[in-house]
Short mmCIF file of C-alpha atoms and ligand atoms in Angstrom, two decimals:
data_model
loop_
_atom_site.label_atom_id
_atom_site.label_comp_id
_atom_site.label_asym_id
_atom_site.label_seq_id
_atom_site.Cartn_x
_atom_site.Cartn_y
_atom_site.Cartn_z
CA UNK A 1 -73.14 42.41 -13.64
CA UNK A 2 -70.09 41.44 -11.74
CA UNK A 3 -66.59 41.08 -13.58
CA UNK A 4 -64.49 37.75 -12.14
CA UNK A 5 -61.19 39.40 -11.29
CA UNK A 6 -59.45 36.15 -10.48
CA UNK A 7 -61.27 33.54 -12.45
CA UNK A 8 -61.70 35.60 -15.36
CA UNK A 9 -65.24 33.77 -16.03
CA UNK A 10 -64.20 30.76 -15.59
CA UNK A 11 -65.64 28.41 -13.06
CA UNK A 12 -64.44 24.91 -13.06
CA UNK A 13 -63.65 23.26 -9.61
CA UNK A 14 -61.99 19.87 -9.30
CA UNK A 15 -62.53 18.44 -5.49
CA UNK A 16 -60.57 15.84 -4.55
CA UNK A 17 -61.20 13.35 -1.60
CA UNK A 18 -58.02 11.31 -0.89
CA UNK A 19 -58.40 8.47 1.68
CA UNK A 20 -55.52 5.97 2.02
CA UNK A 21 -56.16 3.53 -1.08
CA UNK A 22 -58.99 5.69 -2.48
CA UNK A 23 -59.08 9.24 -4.21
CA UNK A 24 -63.00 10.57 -5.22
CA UNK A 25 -62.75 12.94 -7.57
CA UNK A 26 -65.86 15.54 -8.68
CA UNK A 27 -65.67 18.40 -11.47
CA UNK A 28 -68.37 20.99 -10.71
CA UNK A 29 -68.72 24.22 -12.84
CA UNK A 30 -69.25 26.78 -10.05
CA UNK A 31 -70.70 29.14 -12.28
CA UNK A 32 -73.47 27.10 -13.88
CA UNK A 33 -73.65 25.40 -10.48
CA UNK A 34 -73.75 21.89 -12.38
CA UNK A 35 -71.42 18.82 -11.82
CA UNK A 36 -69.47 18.20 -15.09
CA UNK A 37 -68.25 14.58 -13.84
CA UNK A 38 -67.41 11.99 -10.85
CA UNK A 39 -65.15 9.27 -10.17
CA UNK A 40 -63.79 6.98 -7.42
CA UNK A 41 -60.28 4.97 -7.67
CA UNK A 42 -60.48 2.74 -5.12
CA UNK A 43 -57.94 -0.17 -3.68
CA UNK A 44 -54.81 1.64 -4.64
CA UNK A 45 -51.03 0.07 -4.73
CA UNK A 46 -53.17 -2.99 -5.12
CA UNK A 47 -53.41 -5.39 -7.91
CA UNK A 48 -57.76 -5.04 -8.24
CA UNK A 49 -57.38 -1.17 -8.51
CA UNK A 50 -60.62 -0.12 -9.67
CA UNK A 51 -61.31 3.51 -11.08
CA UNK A 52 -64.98 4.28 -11.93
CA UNK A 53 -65.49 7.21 -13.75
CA UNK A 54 -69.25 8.91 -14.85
CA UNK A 55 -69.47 11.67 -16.61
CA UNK A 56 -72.70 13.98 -16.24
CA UNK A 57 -75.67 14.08 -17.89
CA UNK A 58 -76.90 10.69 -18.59
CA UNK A 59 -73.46 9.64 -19.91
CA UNK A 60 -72.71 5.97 -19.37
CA UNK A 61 -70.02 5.10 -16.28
CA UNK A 62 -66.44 3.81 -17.37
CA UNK A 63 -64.64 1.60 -15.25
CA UNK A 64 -60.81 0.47 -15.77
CA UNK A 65 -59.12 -2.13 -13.34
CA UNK A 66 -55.76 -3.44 -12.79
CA UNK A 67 -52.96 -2.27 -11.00
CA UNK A 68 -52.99 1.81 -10.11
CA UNK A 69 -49.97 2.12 -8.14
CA UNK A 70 -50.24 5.69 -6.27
CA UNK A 71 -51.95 8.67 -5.65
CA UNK A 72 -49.79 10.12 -8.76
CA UNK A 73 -51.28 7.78 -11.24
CA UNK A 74 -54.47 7.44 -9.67
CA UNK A 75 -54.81 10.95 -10.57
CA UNK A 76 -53.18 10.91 -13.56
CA UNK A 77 -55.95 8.05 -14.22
CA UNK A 78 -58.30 10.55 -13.50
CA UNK A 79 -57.32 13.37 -15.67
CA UNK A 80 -57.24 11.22 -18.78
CA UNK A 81 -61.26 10.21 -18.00
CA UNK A 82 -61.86 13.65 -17.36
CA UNK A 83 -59.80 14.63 -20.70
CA UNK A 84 -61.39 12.29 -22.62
CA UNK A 85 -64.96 13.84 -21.66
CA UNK A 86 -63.17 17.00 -23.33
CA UNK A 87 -62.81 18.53 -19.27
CA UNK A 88 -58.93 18.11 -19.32
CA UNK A 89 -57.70 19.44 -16.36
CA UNK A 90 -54.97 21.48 -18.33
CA UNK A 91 -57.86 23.59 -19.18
CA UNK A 92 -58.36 27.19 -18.35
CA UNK A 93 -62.01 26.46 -17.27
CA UNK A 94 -60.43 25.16 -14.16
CA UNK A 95 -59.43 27.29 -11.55
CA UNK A 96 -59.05 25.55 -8.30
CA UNK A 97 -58.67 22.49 -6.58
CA UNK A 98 -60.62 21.72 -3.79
CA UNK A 99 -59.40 19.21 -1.04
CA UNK A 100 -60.94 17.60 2.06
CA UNK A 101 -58.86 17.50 4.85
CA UNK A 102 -59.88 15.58 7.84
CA UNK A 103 -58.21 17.36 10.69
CA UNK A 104 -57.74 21.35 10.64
CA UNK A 105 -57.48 21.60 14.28
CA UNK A 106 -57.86 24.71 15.98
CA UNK A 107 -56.20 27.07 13.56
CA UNK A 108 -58.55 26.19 10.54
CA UNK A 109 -61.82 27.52 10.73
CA UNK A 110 -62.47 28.75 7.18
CA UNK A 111 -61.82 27.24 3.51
CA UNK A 112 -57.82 27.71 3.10
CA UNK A 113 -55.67 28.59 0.26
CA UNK A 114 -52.90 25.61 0.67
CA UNK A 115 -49.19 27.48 0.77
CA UNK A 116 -46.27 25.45 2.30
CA UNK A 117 -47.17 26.64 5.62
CA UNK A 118 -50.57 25.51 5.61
CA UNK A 119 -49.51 22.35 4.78
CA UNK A 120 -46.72 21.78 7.34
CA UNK A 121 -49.33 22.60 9.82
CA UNK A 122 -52.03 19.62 8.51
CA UNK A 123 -48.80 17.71 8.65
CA UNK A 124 -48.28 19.02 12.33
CA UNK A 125 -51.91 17.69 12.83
CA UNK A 126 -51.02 14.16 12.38
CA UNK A 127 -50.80 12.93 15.69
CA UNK A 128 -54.16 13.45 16.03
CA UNK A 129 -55.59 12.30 12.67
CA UNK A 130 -53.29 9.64 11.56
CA UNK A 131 -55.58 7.51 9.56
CA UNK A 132 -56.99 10.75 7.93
CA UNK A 133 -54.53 13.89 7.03
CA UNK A 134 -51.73 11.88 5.74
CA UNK A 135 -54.04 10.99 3.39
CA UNK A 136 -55.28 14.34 2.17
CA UNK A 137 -51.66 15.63 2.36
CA UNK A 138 -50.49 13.01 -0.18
CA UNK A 139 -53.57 14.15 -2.34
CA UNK A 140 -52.63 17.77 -1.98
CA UNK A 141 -49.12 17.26 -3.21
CA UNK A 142 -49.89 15.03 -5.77
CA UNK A 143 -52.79 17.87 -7.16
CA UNK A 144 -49.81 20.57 -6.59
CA UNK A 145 -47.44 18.62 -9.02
CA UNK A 146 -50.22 18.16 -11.68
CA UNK A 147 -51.07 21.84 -11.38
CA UNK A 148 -48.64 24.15 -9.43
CA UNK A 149 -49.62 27.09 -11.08
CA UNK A 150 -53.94 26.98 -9.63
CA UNK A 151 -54.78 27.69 -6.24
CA UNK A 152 -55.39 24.40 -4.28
CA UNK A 153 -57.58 24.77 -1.56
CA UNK A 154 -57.66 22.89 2.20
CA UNK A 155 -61.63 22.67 3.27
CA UNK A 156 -61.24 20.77 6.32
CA UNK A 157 -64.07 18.38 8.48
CA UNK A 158 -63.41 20.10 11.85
CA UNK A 159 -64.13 23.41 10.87
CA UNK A 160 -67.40 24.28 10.94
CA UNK A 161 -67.32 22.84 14.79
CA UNK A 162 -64.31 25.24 15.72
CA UNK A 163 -67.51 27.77 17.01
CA UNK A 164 -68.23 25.11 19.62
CA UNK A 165 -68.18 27.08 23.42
CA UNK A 166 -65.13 26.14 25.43
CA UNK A 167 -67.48 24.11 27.70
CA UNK A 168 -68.34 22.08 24.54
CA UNK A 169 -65.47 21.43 23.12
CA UNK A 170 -63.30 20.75 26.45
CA UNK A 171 -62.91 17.09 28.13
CA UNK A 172 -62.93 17.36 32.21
CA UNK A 173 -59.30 16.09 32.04
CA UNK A 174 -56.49 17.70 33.56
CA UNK A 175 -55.73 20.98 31.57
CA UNK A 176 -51.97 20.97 31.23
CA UNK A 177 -52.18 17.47 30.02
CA UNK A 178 -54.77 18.12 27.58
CA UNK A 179 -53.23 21.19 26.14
CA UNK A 180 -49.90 19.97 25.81
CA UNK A 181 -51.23 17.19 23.85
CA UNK A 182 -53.95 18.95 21.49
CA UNK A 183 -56.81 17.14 23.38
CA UNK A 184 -60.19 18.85 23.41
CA UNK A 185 -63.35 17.71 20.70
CA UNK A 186 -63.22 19.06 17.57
CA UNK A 187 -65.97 17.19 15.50
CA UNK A 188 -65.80 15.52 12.17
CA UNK A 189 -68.48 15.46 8.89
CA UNK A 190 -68.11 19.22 9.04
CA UNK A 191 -69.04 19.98 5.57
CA UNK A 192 -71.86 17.88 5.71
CA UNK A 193 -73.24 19.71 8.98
CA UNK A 194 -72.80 23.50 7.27
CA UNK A 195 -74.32 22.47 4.31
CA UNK A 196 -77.31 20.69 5.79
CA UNK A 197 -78.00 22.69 8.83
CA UNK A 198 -78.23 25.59 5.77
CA UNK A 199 -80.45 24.04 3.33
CA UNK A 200 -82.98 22.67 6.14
CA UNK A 201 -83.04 26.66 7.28
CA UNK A 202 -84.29 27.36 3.48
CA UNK A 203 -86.85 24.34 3.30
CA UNK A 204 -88.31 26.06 6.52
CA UNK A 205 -87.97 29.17 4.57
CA UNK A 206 -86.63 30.81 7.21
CA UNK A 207 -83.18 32.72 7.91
CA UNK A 208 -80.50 30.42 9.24
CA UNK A 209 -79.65 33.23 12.17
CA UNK A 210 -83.20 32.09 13.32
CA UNK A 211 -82.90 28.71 13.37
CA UNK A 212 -81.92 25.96 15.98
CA UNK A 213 -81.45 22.31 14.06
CA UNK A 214 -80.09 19.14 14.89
CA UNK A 215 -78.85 17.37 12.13
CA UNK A 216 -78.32 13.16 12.39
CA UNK A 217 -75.39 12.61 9.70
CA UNK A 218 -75.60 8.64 9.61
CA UNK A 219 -73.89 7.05 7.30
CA UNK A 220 -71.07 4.74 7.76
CA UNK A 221 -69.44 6.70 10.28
CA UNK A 222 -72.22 8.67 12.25
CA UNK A 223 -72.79 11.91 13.48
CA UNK A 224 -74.80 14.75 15.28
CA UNK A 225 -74.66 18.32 15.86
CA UNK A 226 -76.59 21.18 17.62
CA UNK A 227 -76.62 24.21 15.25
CA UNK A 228 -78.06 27.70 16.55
CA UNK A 229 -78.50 30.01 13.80
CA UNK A 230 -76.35 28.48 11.80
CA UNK A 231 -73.32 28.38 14.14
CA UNK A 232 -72.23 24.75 15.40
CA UNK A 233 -72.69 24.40 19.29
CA UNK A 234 -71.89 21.21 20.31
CA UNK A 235 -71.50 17.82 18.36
CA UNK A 236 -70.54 14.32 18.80
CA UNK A 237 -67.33 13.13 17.56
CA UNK A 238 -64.66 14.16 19.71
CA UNK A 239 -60.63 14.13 19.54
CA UNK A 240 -61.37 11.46 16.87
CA UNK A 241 -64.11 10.47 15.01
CA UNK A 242 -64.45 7.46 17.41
CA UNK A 243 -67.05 9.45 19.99
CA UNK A 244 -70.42 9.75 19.78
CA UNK A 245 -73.11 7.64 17.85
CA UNK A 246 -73.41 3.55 17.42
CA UNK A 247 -71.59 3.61 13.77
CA UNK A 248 -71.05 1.12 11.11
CA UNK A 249 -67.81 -0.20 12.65
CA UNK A 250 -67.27 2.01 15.61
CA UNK A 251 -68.38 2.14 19.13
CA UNK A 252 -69.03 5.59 19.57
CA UNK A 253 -69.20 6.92 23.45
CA UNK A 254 -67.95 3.99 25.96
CA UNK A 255 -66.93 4.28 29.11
CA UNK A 256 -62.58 5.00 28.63
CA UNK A 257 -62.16 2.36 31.68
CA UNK A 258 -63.37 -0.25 29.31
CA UNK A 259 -59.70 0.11 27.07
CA UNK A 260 -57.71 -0.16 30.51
CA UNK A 261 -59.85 -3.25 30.87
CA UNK A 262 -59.00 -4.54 27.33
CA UNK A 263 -55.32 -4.02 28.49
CA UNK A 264 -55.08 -5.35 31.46
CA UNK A 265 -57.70 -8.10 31.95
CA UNK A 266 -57.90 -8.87 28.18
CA UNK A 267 -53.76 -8.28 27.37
CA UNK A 268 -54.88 -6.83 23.97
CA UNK A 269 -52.43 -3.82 22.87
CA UNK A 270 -53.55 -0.17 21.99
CA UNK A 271 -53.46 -0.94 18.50
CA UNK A 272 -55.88 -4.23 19.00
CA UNK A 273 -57.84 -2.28 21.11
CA UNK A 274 -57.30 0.44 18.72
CA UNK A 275 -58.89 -1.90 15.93
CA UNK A 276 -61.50 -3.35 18.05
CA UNK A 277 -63.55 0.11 18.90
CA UNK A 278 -62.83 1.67 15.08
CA UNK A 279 -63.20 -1.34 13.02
CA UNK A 280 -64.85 -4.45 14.54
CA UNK A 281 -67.82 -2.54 16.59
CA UNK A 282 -70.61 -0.64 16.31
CA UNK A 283 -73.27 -2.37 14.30
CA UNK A 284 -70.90 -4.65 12.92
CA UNK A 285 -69.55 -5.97 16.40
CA UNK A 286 -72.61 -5.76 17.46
CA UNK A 287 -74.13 -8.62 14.85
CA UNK A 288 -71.98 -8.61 12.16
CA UNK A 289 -73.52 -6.51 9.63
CA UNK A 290 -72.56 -2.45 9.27
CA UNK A 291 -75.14 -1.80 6.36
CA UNK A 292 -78.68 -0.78 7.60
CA UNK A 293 -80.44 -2.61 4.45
CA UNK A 294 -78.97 -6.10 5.88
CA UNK A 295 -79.94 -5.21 9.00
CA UNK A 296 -83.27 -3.91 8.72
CA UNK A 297 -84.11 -7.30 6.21
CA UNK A 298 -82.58 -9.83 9.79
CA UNK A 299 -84.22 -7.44 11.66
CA UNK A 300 -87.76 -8.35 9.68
CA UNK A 301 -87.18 -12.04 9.75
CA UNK A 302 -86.69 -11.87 13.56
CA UNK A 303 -82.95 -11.77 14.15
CA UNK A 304 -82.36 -11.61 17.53
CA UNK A 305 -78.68 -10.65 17.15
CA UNK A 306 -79.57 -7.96 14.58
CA UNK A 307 -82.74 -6.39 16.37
CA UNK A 308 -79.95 -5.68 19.67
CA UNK A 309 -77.94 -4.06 17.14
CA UNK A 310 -80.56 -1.87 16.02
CA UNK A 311 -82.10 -1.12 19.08
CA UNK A 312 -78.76 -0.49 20.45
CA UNK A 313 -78.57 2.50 17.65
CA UNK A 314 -81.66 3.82 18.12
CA UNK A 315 -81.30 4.22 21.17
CA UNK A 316 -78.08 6.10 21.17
CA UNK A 317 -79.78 8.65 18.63
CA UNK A 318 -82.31 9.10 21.10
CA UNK A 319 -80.13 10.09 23.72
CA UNK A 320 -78.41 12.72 21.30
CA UNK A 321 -81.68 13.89 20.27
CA UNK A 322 -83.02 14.37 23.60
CA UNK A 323 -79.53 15.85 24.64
CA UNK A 324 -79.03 18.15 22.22
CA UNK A 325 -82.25 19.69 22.29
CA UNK A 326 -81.71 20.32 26.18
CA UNK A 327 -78.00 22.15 25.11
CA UNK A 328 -80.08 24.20 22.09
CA UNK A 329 -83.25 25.11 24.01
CA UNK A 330 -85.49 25.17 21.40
CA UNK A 331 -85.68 23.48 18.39
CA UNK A 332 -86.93 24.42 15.31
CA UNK A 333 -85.92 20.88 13.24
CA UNK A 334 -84.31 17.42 13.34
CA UNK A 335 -82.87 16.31 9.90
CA UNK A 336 -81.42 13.12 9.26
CA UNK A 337 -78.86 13.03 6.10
CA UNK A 338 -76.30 10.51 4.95
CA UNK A 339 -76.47 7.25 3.59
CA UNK A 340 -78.83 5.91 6.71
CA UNK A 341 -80.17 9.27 7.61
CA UNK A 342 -81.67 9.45 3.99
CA UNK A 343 -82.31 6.23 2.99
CA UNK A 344 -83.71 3.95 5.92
CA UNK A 345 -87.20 5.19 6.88
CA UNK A 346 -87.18 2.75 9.55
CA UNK A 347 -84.49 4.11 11.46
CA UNK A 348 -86.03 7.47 11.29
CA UNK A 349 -89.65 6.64 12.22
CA UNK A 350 -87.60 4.50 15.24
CA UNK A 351 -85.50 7.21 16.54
CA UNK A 352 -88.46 9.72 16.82
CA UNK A 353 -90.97 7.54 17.78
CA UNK A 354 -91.91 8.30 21.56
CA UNK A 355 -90.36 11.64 21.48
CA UNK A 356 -94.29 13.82 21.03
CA UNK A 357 -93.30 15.05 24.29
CA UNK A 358 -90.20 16.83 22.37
CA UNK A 359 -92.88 17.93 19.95
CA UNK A 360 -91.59 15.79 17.60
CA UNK A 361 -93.72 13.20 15.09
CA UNK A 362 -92.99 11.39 11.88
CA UNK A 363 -95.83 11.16 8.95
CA UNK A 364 -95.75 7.43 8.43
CA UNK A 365 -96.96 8.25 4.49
CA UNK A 366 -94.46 11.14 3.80
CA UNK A 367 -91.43 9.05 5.87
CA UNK A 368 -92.13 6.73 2.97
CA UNK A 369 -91.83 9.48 0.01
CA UNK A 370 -88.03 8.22 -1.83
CA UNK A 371 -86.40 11.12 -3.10
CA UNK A 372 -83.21 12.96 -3.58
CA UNK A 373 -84.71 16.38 -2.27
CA UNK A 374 -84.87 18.00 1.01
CA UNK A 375 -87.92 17.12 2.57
CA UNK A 376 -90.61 17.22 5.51
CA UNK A 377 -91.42 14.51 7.05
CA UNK A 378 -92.84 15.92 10.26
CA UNK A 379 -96.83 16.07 10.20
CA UNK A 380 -98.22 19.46 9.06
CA UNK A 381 -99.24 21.04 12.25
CA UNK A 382 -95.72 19.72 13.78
CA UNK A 383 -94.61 22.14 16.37
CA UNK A 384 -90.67 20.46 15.27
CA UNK A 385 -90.21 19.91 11.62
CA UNK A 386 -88.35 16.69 11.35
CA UNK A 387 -86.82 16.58 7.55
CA UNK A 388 -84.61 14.73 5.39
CA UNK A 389 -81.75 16.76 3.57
CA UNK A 390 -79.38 15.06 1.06
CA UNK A 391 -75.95 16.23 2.17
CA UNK A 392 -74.02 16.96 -0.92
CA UNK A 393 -69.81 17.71 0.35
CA UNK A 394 -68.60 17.83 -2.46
CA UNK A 395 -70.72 20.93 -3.65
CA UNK A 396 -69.76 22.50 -0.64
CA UNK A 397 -66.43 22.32 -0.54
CA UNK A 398 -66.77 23.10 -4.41
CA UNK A 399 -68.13 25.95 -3.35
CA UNK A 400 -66.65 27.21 -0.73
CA UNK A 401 -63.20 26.70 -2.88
CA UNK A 402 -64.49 28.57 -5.77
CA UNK A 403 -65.69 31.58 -2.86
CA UNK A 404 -62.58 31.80 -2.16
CA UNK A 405 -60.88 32.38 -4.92
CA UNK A 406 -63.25 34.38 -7.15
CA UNK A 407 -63.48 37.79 -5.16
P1 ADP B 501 -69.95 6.97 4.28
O1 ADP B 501 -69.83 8.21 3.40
O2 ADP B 501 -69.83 7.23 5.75
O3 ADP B 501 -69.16 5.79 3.82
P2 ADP B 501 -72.71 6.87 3.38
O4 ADP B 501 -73.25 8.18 3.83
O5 ADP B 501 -72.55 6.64 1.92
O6 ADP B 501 -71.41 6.46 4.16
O7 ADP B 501 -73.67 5.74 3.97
C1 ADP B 501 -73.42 4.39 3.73
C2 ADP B 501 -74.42 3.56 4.52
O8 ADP B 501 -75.75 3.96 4.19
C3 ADP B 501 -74.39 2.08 4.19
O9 ADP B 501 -73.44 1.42 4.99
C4 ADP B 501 -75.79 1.63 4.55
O10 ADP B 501 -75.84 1.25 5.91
C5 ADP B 501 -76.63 2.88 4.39
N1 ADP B 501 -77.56 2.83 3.26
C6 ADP B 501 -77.33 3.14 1.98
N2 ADP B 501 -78.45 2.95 1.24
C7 ADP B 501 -79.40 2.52 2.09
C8 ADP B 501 -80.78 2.14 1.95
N3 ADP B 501 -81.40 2.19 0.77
N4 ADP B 501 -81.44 1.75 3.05
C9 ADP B 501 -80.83 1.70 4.25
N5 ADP B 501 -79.55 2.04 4.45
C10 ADP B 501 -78.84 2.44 3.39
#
């Protein structure tokens, strides 16, 4: 048996997900590999704060409202569900913190122990993730001054892409420009991409060094990746999480002539233009819903507006899914995960459909199966397994935290 030099047995890990008016908390005990308790406060420094807290194992969820003014007492807020639950966070059971940062850059391409350094260089990272790190960095210090004495630890989005080949991960842009401004692709949903790419190599039953996969991460904001043996090789956000697939609200890949255009022809601003191709596009520009169930219900009473949309996404996955199994070579699964990915059979039986030539098929009766376990969809004597994996980021970065600070 193995002695826990740092942890000393224990095994509790608190991970912490700060957006700008939301914190979602998780308490996972790393040892038992079971989540203790969840909770989102959402709508922060307003007056309809809302925190919703469930505990684990069948417990009932509590919800509070009114007025949570800051990160501070959001997390304060927290801690008293959590204490309440008997999982205070002044316990000894806990012995890290786990954060999500958004933007690690270059420099960040494993799990990080948070020190004053690290953090001035998330800060440094701003620029380039301004709706995202400030975010996690206000998190961070408000977990430090709860508990300065446990090891908080930085798991960032962009790391598991930082493997990407030069030829990936550069834009054909001038290289002086682009270096002395930090511009290259470094990929977002990171966590989610490790941890599904893995767990689709174990529902093949095979080792992920042998594996090629493409994993569809569509939820709200959308995503792909080409993974060869369990490294990431291309994927399809970019600078920002802006490039790539149709999304809820965002445009994904356009042509960058169309914001000079907005400029100049349209006299919008960067930040309305800024706004337009983040917030108002994607599916919801594109008919004015950004949640697939709406959609796919217009879409079955013959909306015009909403079949566009949808065809519009599909077709963008296509490309991506014909694209990336040109960059892998061979490919041994597609797996869809997220909200979309593994809820909305329809989008997946779409997006393959057409593509036998790619050896790929969906089983109309196992597309069907609902369930919260990895799964094949593909039909047995598939030459491509196409699958659905539940991502799950928050075990991740539990445990990539708690790897990090138990040996
Ligand atoms: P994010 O973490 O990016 O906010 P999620 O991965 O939770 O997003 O995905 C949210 C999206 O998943 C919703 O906007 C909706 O479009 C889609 N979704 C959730 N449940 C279903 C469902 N049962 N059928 C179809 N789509 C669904």
């Amino acid at each position: 048996m193995t002695t826990d030099r740092t942890t000393g047995g224990a095994g509790r890990v608190l991970v912490l997900n700060s957006g700008s008016s939301s914190v979602k908390y998780q308490l996972l005990d790393m040892r038992e590999r079971v989540r203790l308790a969840t909770g989102l406060v959402e709508r922060i420094g307003e007056e309809t704060s809302r925190l919703v807290h469930t505990p684990s194992g069948g417990g009932e969820p509590r919800e509070r409202t009114g007025r949570i003014a800051d990160h501070e007492q959001a997390l304060k807020a927290a801690a008293e569900e959590l204490a309440a639950d008997g999982l205070g966070l002044d316990s000894p059971e806990l012995v890290a913190i786990g954060h999500r940062v958004v933007h690690g850059g270059l420099k960040f391409s494993e799990p990080t122990v948070i020190t004053d350094e690290v953090l001035a260089e998330i800060e440094r990272l701003v620029p380039v993730a301004p709706l995202h790190n400030p975010a996690n960095i206000t998190g961070i210090r408000t977990a430090q001054a709860l508990r300065p004495d446990l090891p908080q630890v930085a798991v960032f989005d962009t790391a598991f892409h930082t493997t990407m080949p030069e030829h990936a991960a550069r834009y054909a842009i001038d290289v002086e420009t682009a270096d002395a401004h930090r511009i290259r692709r470094y990929g977002f949903h990171g966590t989610s991409h490790a941890y599904v790419s893995r767990r689709t190599a174990e529902l093949l039953g095979r080792p992920v060094a042998d594996v090629n996969v493409i994993v569809l991460h569509l939820g709200n904001g959308a995503s792909a990746s080409a993974v060869a043996g369990g490294r990431c090789v291309e994927t399809s956000m970019g600078l920002t999480p802006l490039e790539g697939l149709v999304m809820g609200t965002r445009s994904g890949d356009i042509d960058p002539a169309v914001t000079f255009h907005l400029k100049r022809v349209a006299g919008m601003s960067v930040d309305e233009i800024d706004v337009l191709l983040n917030k108002k596009s994607g599916l919801v520009g594109l008919c004015g819903d950004n949640d697939m169930r709406e959609i796919r219900r217009r879409v079955d009473e013959g909306d015009e507006r909403a079949t566009l949309a949808f065809d519009i996404y599909i077709h963008r996955l296509k490309k991506y899914i014909g694209a990336y199994s040109a960059v892998l070579g061979r490919v041994d699964a597609v797996v869809f995960t997220a909200g979309v990915g593994e809820n909305a059979a329809p989008v997946r039986e779409a997006a393959i459909a057409g593509l036998e030539g790619f050896g790929l098929a969906v089983d109309a009766d196992l597309n069907a199966v609902r369930s919260g376990e990895p799964r094949l969809i593909s039909p047995v004597d598939a030459r491509v397994a196409v699958a659905v994996v539940p991502t799950d980021e928050e075990l991740e970065i539990a445990g990539q935290t708690f790897a990090l600070v138990h040996n």
